[in-house]
PDB file of C-alpha atoms and ligand atoms in Angstrom:
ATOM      1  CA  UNK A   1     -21.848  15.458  -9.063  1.00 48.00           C
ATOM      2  CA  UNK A   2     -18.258  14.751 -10.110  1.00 50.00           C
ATOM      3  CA  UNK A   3     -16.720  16.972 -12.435  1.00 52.00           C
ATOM      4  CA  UNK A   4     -15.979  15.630 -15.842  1.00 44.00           C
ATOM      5  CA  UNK A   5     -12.888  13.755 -15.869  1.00 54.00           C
ATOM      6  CA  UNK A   6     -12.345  13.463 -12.002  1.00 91.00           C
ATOM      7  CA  UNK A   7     -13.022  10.156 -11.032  1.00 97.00           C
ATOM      8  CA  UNK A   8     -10.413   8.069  -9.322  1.00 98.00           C
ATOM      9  CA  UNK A   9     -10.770   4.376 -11.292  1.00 98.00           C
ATOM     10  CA  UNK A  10      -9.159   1.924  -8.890  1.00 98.00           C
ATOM     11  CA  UNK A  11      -8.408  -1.657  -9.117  1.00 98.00           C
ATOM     12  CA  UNK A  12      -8.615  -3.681  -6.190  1.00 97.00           C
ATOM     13  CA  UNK A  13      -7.017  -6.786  -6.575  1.00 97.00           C
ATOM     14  CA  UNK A  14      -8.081  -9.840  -4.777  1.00 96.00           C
ATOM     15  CA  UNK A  15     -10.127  -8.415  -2.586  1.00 94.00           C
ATOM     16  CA  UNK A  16     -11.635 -11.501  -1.890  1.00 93.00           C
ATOM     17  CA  UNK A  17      -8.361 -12.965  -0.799  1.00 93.00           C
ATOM     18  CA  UNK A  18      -5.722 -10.239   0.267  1.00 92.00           C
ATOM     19  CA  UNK A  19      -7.926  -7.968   2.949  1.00 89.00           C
ATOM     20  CA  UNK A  20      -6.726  -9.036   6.170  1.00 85.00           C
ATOM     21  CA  UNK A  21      -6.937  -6.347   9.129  1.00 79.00           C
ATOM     22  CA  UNK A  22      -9.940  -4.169   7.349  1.00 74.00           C
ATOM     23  CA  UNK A  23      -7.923  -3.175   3.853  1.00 83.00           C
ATOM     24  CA  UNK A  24     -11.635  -2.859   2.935  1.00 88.00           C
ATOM     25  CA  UNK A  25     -11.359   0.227   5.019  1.00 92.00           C
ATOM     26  CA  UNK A  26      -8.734   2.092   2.921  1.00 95.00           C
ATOM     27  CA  UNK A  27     -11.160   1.589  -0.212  1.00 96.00           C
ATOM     28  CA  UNK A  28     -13.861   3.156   1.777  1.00 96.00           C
ATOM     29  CA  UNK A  29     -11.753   6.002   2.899  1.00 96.00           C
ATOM     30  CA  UNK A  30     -10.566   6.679  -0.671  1.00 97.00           C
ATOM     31  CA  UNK A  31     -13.998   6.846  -1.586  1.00 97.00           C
ATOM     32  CA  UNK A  32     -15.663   9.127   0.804  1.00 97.00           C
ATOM     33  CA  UNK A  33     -12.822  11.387   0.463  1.00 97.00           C
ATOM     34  CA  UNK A  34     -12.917  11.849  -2.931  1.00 97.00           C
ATOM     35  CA  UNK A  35     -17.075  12.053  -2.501  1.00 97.00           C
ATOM     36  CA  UNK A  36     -16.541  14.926  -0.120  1.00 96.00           C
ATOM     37  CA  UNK A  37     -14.463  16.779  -2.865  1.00 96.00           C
ATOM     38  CA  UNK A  38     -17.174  15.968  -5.683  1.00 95.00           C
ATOM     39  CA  UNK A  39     -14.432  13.487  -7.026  1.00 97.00           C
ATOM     40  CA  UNK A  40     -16.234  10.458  -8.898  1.00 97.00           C
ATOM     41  CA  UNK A  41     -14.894   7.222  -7.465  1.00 98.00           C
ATOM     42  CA  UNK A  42     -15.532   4.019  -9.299  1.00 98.00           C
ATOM     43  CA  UNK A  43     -13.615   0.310  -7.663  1.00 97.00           C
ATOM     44  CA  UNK A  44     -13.404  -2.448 -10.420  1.00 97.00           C
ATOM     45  CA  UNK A  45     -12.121  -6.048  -8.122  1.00 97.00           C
ATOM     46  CA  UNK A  46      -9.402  -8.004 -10.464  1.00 98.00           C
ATOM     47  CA  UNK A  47      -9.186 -11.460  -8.581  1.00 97.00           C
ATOM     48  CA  UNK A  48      -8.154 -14.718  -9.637  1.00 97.00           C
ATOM     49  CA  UNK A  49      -8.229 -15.550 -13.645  1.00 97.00           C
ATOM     50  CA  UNK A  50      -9.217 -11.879 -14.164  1.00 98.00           C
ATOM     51  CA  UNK A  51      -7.318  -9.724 -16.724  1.00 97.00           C
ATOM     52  CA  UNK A  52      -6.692  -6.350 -15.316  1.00 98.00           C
ATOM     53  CA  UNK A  53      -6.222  -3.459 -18.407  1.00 98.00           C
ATOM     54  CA  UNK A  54      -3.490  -1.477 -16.737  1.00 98.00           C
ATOM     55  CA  UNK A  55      -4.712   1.902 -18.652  1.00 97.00           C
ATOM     56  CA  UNK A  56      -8.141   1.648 -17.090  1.00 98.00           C
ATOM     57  CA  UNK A  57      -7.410   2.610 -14.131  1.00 98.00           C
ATOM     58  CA  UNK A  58      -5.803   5.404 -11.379  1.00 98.00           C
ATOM     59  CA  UNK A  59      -4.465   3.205  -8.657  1.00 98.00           C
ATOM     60  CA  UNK A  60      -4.258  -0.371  -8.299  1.00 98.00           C
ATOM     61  CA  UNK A  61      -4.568  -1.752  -4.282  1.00 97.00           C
ATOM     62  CA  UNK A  62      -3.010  -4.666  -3.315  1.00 96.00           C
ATOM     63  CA  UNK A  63      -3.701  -5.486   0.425  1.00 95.00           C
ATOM     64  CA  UNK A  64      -2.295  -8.275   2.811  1.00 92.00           C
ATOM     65  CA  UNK A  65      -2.968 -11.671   3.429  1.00 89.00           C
ATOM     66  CA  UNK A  66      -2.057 -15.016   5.215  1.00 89.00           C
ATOM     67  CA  UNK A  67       1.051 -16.629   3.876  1.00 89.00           C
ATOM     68  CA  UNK A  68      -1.585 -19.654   2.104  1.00 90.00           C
ATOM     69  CA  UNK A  69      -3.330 -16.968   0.608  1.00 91.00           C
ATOM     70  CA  UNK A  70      -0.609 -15.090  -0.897  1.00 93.00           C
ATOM     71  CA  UNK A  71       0.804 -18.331  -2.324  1.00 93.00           C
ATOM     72  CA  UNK A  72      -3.060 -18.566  -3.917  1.00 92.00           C
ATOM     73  CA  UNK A  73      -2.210 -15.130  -5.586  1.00 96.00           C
ATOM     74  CA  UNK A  74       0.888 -15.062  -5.982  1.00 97.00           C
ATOM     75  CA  UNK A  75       0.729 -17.318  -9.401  1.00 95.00           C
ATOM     76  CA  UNK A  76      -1.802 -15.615 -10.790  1.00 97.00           C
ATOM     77  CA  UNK A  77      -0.686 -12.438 -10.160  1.00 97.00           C
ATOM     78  CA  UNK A  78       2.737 -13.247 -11.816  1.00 97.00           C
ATOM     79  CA  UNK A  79       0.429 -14.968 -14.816  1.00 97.00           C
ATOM     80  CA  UNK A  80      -1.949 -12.836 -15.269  1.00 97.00           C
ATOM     81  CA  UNK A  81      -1.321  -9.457 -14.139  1.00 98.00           C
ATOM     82  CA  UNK A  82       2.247  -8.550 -14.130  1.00 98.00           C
ATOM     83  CA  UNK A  83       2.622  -7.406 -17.464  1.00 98.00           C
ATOM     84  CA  UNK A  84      -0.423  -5.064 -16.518  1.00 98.00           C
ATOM     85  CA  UNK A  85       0.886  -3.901 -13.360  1.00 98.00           C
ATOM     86  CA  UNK A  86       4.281  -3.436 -15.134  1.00 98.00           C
ATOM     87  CA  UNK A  87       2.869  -1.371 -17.650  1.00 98.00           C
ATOM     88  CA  UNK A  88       0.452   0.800 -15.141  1.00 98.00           C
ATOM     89  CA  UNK A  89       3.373   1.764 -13.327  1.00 98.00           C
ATOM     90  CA  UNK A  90       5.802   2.760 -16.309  1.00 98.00           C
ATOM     91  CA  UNK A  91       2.601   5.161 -17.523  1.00 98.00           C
ATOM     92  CA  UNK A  92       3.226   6.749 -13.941  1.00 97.00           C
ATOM     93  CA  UNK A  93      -0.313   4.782 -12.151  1.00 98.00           C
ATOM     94  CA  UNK A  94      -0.206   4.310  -8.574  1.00 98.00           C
ATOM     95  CA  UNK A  95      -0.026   1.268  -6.873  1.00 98.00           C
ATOM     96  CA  UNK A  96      -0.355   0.854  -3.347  1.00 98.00           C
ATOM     97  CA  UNK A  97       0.695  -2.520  -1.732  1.00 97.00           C
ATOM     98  CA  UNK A  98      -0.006  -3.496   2.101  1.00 96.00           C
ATOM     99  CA  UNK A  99       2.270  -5.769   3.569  1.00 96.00           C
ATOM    100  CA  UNK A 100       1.216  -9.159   2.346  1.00 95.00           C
ATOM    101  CA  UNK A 101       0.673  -7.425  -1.508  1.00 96.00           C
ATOM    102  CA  UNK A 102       3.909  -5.412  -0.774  1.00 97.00           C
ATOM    103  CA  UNK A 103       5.929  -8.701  -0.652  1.00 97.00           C
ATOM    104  CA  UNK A 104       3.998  -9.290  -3.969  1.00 97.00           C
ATOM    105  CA  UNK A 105       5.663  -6.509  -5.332  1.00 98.00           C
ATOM    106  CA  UNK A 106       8.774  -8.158  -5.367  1.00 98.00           C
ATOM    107  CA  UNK A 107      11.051 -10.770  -6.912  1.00 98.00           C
ATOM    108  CA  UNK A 108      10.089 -13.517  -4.468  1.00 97.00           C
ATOM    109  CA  UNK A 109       8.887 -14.208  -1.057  1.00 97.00           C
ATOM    110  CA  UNK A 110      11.086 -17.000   0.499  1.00 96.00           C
ATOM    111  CA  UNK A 111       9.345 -19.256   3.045  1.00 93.00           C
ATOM    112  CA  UNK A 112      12.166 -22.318   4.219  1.00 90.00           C
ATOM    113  CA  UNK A 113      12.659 -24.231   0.950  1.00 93.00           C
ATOM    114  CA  UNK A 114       9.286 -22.731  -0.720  1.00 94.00           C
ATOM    115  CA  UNK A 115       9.493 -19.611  -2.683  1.00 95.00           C
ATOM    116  CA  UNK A 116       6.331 -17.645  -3.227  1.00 96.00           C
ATOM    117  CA  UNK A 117       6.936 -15.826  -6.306  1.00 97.00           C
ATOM    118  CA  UNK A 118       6.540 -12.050  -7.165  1.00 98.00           C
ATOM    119  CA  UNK A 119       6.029  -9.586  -9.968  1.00 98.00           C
ATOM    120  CA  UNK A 120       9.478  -7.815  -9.696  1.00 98.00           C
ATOM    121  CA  UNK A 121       8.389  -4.730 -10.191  1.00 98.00           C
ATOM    122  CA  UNK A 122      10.519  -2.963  -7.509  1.00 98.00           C
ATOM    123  CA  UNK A 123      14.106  -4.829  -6.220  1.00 98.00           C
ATOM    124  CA  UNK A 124      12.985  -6.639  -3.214  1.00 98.00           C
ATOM    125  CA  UNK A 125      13.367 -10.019  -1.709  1.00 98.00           C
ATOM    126  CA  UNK A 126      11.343 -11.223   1.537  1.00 98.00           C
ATOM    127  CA  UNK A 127      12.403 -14.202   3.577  1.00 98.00           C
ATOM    128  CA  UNK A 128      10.505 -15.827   6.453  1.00 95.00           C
ATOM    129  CA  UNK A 129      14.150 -15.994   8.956  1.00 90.00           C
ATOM    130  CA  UNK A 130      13.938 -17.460  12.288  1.00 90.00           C
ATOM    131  CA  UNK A 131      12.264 -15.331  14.909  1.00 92.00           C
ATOM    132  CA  UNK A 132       9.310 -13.865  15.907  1.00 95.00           C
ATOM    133  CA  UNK A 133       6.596 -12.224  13.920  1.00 96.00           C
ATOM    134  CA  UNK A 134       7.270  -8.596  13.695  1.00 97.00           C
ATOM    135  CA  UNK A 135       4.020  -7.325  15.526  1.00 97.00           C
ATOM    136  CA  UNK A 136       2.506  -4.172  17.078  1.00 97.00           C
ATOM    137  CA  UNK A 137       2.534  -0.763  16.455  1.00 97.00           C
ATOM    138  CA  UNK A 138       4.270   1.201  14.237  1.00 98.00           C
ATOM    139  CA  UNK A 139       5.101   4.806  13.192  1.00 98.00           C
ATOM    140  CA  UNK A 140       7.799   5.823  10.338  1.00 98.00           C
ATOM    141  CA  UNK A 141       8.355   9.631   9.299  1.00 98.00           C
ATOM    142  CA  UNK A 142       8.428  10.039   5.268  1.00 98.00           C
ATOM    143  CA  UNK A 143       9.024  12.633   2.685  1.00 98.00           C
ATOM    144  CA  UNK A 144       6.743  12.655  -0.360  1.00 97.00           C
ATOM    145  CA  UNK A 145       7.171  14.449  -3.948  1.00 95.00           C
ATOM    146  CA  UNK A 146       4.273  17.445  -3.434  1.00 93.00           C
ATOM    147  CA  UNK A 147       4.435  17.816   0.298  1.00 94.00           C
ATOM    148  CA  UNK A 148       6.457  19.939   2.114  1.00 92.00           C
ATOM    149  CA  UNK A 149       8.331  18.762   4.983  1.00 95.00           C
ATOM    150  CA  UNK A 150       8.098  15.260   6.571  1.00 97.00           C
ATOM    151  CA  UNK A 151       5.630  13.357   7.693  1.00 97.00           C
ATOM    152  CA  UNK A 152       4.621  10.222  10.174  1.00 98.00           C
ATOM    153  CA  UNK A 153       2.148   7.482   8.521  1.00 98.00           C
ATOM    154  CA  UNK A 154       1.413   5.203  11.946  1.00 98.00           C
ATOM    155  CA  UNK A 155      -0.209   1.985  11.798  1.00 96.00           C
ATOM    156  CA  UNK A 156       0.184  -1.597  12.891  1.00 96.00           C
ATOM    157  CA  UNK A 157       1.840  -4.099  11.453  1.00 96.00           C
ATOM    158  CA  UNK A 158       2.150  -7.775  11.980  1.00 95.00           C
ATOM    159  CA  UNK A 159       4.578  -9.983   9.458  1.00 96.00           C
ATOM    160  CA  UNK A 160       6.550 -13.101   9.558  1.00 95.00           C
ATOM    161  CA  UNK A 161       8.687 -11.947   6.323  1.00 96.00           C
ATOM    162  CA  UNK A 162      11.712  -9.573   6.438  1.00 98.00           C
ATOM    163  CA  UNK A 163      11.881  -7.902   3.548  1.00 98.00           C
ATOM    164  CA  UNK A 164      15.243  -6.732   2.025  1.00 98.00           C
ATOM    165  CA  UNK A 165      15.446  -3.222  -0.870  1.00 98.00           C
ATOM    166  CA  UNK A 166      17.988  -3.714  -3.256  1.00 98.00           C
ATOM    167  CA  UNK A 167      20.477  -1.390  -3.600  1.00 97.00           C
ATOM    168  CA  UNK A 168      19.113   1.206  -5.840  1.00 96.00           C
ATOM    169  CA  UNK A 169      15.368   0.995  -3.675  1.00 98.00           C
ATOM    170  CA  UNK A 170      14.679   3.766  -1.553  1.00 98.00           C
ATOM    171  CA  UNK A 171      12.626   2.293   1.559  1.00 98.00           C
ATOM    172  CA  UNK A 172       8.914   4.906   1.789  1.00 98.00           C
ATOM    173  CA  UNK A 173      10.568   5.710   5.068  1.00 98.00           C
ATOM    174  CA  UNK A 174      12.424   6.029   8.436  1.00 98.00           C
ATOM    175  CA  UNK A 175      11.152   3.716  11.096  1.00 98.00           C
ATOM    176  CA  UNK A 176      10.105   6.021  14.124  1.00 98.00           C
ATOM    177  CA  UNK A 177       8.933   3.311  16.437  1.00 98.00           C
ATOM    178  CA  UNK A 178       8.614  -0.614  15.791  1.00 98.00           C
ATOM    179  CA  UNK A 179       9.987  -2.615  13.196  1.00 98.00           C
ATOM    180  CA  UNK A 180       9.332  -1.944   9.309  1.00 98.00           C
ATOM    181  CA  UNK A 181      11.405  -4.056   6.797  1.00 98.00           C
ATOM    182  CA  UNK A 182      13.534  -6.116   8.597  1.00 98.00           C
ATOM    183  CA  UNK A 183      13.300  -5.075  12.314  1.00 96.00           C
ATOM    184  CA  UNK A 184      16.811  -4.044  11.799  1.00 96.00           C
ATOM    185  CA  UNK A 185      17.161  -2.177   8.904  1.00 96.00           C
ATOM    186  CA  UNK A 186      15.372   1.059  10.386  1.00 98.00           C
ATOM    187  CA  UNK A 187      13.618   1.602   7.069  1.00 98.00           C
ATOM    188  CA  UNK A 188      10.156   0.918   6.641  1.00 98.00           C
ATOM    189  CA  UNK A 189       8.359   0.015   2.985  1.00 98.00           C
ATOM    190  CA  UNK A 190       9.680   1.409  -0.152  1.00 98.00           C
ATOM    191  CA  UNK A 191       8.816   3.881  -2.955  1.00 98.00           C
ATOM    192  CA  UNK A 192       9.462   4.102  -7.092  1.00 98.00           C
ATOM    193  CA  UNK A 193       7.775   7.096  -8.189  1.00 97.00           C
ATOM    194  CA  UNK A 194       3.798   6.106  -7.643  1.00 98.00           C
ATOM    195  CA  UNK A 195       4.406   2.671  -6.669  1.00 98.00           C
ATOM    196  CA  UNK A 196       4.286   2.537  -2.857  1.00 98.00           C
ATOM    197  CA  UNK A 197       4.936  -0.536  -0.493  1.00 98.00           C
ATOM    198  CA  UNK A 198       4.362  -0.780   2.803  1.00 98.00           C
ATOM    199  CA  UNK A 199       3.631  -3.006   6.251  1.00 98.00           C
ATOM    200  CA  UNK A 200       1.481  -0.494   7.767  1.00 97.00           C
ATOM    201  CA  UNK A 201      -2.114  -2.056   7.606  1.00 90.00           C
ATOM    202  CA  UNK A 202      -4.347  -0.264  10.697  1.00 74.00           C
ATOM    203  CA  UNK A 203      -5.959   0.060   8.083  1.00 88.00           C
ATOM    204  CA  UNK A 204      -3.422   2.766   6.673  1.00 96.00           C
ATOM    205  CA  UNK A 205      -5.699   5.369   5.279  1.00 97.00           C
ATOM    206  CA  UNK A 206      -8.160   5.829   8.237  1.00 96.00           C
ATOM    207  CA  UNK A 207      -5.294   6.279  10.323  1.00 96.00           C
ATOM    208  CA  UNK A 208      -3.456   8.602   7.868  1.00 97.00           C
ATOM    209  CA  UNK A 209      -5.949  10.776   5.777  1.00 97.00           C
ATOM    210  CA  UNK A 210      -3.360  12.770   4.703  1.00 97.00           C
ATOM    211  CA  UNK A 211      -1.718  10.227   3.267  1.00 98.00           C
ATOM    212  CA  UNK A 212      -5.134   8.567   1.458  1.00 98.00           C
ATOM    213  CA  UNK A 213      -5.070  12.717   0.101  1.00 98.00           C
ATOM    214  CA  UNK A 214      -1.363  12.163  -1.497  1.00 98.00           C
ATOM    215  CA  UNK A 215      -2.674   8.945  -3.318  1.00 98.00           C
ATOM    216  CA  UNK A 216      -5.455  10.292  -4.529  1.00 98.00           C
ATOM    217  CA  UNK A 217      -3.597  13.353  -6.077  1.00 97.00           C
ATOM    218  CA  UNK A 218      -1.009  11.572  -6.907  1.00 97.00           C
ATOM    219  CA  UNK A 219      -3.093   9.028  -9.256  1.00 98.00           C
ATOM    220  CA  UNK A 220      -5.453  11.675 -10.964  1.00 97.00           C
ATOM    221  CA  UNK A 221      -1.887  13.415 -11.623  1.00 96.00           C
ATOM    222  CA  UNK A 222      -3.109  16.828 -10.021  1.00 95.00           C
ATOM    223  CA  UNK A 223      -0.859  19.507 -10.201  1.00 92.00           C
ATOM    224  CA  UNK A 224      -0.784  20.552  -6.378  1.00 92.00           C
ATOM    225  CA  UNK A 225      -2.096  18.881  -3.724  1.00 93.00           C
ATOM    226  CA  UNK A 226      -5.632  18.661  -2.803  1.00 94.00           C
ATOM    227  CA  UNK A 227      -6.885  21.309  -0.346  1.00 91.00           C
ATOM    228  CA  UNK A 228      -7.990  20.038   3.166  1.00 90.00           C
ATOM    229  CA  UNK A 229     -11.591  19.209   4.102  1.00 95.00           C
ATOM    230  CA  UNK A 230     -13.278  21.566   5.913  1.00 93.00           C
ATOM    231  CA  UNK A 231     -13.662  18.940   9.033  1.00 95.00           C
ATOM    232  CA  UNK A 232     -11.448  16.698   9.536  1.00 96.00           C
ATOM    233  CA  UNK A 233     -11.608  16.298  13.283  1.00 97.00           C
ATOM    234  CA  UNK A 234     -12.092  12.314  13.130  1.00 96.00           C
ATOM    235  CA  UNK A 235      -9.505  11.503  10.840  1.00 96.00           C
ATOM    236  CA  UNK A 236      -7.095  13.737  13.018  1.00 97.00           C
ATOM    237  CA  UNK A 237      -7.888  11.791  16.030  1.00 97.00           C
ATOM    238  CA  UNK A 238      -7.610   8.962  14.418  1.00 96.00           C
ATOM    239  CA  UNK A 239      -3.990  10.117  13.578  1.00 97.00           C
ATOM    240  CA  UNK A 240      -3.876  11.511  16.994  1.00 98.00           C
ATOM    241  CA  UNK A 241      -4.685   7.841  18.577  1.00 97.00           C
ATOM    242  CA  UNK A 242      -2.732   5.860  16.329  1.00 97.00           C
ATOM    243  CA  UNK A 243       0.267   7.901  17.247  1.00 98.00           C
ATOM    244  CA  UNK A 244       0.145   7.596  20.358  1.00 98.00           C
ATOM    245  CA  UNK A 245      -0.225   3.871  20.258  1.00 97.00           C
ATOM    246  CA  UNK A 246       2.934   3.826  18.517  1.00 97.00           C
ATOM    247  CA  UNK A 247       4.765   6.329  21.084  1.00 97.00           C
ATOM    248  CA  UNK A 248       5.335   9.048  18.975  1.00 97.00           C
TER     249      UNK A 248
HETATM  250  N1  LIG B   1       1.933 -13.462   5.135  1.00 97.97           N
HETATM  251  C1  LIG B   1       2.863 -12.384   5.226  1.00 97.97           C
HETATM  252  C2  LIG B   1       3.802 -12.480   6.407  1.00 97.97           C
HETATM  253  O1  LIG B   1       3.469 -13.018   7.424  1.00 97.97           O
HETATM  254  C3  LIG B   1       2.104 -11.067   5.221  1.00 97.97           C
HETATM  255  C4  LIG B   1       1.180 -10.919   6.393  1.00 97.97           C
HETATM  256  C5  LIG B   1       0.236  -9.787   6.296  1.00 97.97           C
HETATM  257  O2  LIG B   1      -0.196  -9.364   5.216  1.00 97.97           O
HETATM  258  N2  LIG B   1      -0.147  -9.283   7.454  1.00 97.97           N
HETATM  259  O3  LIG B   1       4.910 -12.015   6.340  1.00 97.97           O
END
């Protein structure tokens, strides 16, 4: 049973759409960890022509997705649910954006002479360039409010945007091995407070537990972190593996 008042509400928007390379899996992850911890977990899908009620929920996920099915989103999104998403994240809600959602996230996504807009909720700008895809696999080390030290998320990642911070951004982290933003940059993703954007899909949480443990403290607003499980041995290996993938 979950205690009163523990349940971690999350909105999954466009799941139907935006949930290339398993982003499915980081909502299943989320959920059995907070199961394990007798934390109530409830997932409400927001997809297109659905109002989302930004105080209804913990944490809104916003995975990746093919450039034609971003551009599906993208309108609606900027519609429909920006004010929302806007307002979520002033009341200090999490949002966590995968690569396709985290291009969402900001003022526009620039494809030749199309633009794909965004919500503009953190300074950002992403432009298809000429070059390759940025593919393969990637680990960045990152600091976050409640945890000491630093930390590596690893994962994979596979865009044809570069995405560029503006100037008062600060990117989620330092690129460790592969590409993150730009493939240049050497930053990786970017944070404001409980909005988080990333590249890594993998899928993320899987690969990073501890991180999926951060997000979920971080959107019921607990006061310290949440103490480890007692086994954790798969999750660490899948750490462990992803890692090494990377090189690091
Ligand atoms: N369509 C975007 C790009 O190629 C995002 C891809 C993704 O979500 N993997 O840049």
């Amino acid at each position: 049973m979950a205690e009163p008042g523990r349940t971690l509400r999350v909105c999954a928007l466009y799941p139907d759409l935006m949930n290339i390379y398993a982003d499915r899996g980081n909502l299943l992850l989320l959920e059995r960890r907070c199961a394990w911890r007798g934390i109530g977990f409830e997932v409400t899908a927001a997809s297109l022509g659905d109002e989302v009620d930004p105080s209804a929920h913990d944490l809104f996920y916003l995975g990746g997705g093919q450039d034609r099915d971003q551009k599906l989103c993208a309108v609606d999104l900027v519609e429909r649910k920006r004010e929302a998403l806007h307002a979520a994240a002033a009341d200090g809600r999490a949002i966590l954006a995968v690569c396709g959602g985290y291009q969402l996230l900001g003022h526009s996504y620039q494809l030749g002479a199309e633009e794909i807009p965004g919500i503009g909720l953190v300074d950002l700008r992403t432009v298809r360039e000429d070059g390759p895809r940025l593919i393969g696999n990637v680990a960045i080390e990152v600091e976050l409010p409640g945890l000491d030290g630093r930390r590596v998320l690893a994962g994979f990642e596979n865009h044809g945007g570069r995405t560029y911070l503006g100037d008062g951004e600060v990117p989620l982290g330092r690129v460790l091995r592969g590409h993150g933003n730009t493939g240049a940059s050497g930053f990786e993703g970017v944070r404001r407070g409980t909005v988080v954007g990333t590249y890594l899909h993998g899928p993320l949480l899987p690969k990073n537990a501890w991180f999926a443990d951060w997000l979920i403290a971080t959107a019921l607003r607990l006061d310290a972190p949440l103490s480890p499980l007692p086994d954790d041995a798969l999750e660490d290996a899948a750490h462990a593996s992803a890692r090494r993938a990377a090189g690091v």
